[in-house]
Short mmCIF file of C-alpha atoms in Angstrom, two decimals:
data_model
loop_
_atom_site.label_atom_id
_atom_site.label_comp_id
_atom_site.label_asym_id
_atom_site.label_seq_id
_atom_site.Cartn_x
_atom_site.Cartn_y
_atom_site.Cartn_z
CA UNK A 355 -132.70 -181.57 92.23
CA UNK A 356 -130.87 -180.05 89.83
CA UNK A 357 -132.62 -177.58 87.46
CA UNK A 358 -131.50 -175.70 84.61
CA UNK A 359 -133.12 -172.30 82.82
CA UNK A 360 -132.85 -171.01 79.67
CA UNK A 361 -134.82 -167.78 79.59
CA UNK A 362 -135.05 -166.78 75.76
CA UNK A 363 -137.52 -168.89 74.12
CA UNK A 364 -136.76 -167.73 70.75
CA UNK A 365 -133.91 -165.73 69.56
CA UNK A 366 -133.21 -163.77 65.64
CA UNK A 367 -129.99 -162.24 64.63
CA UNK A 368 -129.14 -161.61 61.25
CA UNK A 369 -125.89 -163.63 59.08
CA UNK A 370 -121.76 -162.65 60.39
CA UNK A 371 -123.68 -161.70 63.61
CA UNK A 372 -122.73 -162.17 67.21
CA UNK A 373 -125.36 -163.46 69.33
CA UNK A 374 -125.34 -164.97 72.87
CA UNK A 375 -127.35 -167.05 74.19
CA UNK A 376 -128.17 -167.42 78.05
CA UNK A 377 -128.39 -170.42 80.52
CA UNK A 378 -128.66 -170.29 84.18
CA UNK A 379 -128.42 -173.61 86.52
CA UNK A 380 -129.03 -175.22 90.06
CA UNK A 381 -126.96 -177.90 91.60
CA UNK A 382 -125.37 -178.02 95.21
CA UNK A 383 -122.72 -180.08 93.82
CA UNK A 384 -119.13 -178.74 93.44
CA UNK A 385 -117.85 -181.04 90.33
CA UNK A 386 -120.28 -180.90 87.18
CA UNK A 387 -120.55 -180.80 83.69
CA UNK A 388 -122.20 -178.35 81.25
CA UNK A 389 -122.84 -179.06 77.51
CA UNK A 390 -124.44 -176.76 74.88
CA UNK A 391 -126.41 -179.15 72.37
CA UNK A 392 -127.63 -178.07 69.06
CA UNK A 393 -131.19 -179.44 67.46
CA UNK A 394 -131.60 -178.32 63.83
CA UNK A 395 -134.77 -179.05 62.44
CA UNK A 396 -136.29 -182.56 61.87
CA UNK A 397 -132.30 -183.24 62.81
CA UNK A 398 -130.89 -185.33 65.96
CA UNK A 399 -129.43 -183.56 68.88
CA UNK A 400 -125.15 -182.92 68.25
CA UNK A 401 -122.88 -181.65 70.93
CA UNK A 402 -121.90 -178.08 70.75
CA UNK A 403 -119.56 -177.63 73.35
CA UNK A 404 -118.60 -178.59 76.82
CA UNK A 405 -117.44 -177.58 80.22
CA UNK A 406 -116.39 -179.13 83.31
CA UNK A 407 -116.83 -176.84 86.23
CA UNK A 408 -113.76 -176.83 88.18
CA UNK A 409 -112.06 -175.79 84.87
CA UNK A 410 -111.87 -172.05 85.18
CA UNK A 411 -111.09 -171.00 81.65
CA UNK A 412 -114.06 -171.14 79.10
CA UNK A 413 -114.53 -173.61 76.14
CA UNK A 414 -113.77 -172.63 73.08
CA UNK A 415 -114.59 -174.33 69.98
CA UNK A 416 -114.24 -172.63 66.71
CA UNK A 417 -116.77 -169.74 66.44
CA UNK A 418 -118.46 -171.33 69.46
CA UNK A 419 -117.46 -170.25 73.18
CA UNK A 420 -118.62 -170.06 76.61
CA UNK A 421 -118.95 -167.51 79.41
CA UNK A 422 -119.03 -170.10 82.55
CA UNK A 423 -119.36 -168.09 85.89
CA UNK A 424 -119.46 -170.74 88.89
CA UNK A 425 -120.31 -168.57 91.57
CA UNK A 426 -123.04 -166.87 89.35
CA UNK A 427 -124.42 -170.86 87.94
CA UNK A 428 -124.29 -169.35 84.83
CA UNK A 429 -123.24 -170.87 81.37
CA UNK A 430 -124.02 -168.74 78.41
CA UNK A 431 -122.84 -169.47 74.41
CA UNK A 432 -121.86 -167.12 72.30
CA UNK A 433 -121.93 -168.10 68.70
CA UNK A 434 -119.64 -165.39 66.71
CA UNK A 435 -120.29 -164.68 62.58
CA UNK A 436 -123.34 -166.35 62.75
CA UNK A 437 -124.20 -168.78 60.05
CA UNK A 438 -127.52 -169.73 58.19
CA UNK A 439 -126.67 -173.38 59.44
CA UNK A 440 -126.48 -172.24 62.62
CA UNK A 441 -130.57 -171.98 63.32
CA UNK A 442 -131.85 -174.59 65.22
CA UNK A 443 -132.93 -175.14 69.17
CA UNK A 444 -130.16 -175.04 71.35
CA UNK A 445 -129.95 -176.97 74.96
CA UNK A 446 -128.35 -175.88 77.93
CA UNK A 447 -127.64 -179.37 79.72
CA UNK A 448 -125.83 -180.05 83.67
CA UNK A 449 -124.74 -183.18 84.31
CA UNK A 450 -123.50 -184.54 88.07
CA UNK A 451 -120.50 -185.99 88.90
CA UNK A 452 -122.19 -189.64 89.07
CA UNK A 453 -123.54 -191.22 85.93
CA UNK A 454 -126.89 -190.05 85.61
CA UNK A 455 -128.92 -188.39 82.66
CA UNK A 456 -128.38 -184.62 81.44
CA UNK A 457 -130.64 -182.36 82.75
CA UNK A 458 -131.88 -180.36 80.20
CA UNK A 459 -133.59 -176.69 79.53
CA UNK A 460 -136.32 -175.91 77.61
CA UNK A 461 -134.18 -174.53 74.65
CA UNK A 462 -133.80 -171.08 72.94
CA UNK A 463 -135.08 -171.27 68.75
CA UNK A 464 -132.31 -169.57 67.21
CA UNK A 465 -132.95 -168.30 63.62
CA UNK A 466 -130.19 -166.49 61.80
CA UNK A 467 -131.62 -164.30 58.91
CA UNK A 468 -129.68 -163.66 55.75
CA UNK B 813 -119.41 -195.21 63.86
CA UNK B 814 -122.36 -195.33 62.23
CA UNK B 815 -124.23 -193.25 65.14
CA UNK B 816 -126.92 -194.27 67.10
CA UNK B 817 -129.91 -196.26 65.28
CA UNK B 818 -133.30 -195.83 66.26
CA UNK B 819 -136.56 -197.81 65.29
CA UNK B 820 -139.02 -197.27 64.02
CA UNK B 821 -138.85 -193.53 62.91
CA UNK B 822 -142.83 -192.79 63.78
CA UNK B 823 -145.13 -195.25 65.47
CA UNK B 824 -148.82 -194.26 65.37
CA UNK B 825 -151.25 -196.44 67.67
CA UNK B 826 -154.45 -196.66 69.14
CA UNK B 827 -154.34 -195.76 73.11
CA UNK B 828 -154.49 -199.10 75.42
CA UNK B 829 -152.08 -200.88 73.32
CA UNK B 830 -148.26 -201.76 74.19
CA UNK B 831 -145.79 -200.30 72.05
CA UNK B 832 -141.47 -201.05 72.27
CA UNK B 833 -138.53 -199.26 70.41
CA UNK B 834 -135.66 -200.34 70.02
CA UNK B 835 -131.91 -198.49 70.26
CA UNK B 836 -128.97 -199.53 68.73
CA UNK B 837 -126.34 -197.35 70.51
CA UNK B 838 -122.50 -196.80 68.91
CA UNK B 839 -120.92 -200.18 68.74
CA UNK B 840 -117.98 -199.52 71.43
CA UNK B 841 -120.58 -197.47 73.78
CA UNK B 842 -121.25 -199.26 77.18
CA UNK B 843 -123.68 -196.73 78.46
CA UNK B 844 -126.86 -196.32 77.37
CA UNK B 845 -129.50 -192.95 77.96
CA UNK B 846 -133.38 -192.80 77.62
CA UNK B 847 -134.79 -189.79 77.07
CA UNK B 848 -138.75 -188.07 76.05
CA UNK B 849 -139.09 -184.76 74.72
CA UNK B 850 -142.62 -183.45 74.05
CA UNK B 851 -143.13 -180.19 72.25
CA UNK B 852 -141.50 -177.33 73.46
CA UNK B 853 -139.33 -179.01 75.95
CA UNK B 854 -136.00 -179.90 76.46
CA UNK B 855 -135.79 -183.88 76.78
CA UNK B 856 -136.53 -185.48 80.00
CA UNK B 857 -133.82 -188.14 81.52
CA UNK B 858 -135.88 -191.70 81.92
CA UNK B 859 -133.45 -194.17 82.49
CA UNK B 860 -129.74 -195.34 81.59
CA UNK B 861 -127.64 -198.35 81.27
CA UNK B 862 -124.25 -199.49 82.33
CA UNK B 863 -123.68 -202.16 80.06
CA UNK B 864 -126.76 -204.45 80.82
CA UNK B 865 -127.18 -203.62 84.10
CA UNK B 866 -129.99 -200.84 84.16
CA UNK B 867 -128.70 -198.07 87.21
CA UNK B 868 -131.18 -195.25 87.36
CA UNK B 869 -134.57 -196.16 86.83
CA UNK B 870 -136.65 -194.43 89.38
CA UNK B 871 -136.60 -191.53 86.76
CA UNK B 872 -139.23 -193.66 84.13
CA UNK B 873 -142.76 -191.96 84.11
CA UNK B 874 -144.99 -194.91 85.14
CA UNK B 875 -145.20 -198.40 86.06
CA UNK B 876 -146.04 -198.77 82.86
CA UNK B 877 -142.86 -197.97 81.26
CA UNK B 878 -139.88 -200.26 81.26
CA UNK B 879 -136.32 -200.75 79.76
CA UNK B 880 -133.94 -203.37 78.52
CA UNK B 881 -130.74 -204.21 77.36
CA UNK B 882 -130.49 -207.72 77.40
CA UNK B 883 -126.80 -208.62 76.28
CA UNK B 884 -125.65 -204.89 76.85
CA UNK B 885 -125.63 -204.07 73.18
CA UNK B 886 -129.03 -202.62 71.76
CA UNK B 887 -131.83 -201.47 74.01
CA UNK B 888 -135.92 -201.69 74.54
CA UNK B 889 -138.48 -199.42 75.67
CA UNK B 890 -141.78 -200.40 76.31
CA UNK B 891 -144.49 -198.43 77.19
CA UNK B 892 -147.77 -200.70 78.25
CA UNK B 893 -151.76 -199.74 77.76
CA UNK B 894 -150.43 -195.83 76.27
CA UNK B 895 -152.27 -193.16 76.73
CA UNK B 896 -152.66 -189.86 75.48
CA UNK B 897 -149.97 -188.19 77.59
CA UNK B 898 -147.22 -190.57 76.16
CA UNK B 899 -147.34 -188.68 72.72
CA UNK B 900 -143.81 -187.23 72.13
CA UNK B 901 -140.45 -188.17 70.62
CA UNK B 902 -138.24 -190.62 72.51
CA UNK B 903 -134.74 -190.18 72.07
CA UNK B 904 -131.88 -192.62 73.23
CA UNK B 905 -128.19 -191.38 73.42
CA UNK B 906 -125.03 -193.25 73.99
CA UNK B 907 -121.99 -192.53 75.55
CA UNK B 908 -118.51 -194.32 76.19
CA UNK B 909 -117.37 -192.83 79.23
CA UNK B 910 -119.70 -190.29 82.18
CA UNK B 911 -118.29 -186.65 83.03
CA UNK B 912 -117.20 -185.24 79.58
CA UNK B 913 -117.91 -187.90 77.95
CA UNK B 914 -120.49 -186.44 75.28
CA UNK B 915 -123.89 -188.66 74.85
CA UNK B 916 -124.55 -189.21 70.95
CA UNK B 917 -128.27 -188.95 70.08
CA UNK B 918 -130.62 -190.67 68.03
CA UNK B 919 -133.01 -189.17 65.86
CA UNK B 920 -135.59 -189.96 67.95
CA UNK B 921 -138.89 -192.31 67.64
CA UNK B 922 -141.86 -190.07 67.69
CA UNK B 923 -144.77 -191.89 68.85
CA UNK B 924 -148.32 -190.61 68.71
CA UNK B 925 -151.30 -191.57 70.24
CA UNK B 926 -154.96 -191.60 68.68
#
């Protein structure tokens, strides 16, 4: 079974920041997906970013990227000039090639401090 | 897009009794995710639709727990004679497509049990 860790529980970086945050995963499948989801407070779940594993070069989406390292299973997100807006949990998530559910990790409480 | 509609909000019941929600997913969406997320966690994959046919359900918690979608449009979860351990939020996501295709949460039903 696939499983997927996120090893910083909670995580505080002040505004215009840099911070990264880490995910590790396990899957003996070649083809996957990775997503980054985003949980603000009280707030539903949005889509951060996404990967698909055979792509070599790393997502980028605005001040949002990733660090994907297949042979490592290891899908980090760096979040650049960090924004007040930007605190909430964040989700590493794998999904398989078939059509099943994301598997999810336990999430990393970002806070960004003015 | 109106995003995915979930109801009620909060449900607060007595444990032993029967309790549904209901998902309305994006209108053009033909799959259809159910997830739980208790405190702390990431959420937890139950089951998911293809239309109306239900594909992965050896993922739901209990006999006790069960899924619809009758016409392939909205959704059910029921969850029979609840007990304390069912407390959390249920969240049900929505997707058009399965790879890269992002799934579009809810806000979640939180259900608690007395």
């Amino acid at each position: 079974a696939q499983t997927v860790t996120q090893s910083q529980p909670e995580m505080s970086v002040q505004e215009a920041e840099t911070v990264t945050l880490s995910c590790t995963y396990d899957t003996s499948e070649n083809n996957y997906y990775l997503f980054w989801y985003k949980q603000p407070p009280s707030r539903q779940m949005i889509l951060v970013i996404r990967q698909e594993a055979y792509k070599q070069q790393n997502a980028t989406e605005n001040r949002f990227s990733v660090n994907f390292q297949k042979a490592a299973k290891s899908f980090s997100l760096k979040i650049s000039d960090s924004q007040l807006g930007d605190t909430a949990m964040y989700f590493c998530a794998y999904s398989g090639g078939g059509a099943d559910g994301l598997t999810f990790g336990k999430g990393t409480h970002l806070i960004i401090q003015p | 897009d109106t995003g995915v509609s979930q109801d009620p909000r909060h449900k607060i019941t007595k444990r032993g009794q029967n309790v549904t929600f209901r998902c309305d997913p994006i209108s053009e969406h033909n799959r259809l995710y159910w997830y739980r997320q208790t405190l702390g966690q990431g959420p937890e994959f139950l089951t998911y639709f293809q239309n109306e046919a239900q594909l992965e359900k050896s993922r739901l918690l209990s006999d006790r727990f069960s899924a619809e979608r009758p016409k392939g449009s909205f959704s059910t979860l029921e969850i029979q004679r609840t007990e304390q351990g069912d407390s959390a939020m249920y969240l049900c996501a929505s997707s058009s497509g399965q790879g890269l295709q992002p799934q579009h949460f809810g806000d979640g039903t939180r259900l608690s049990i007395l």
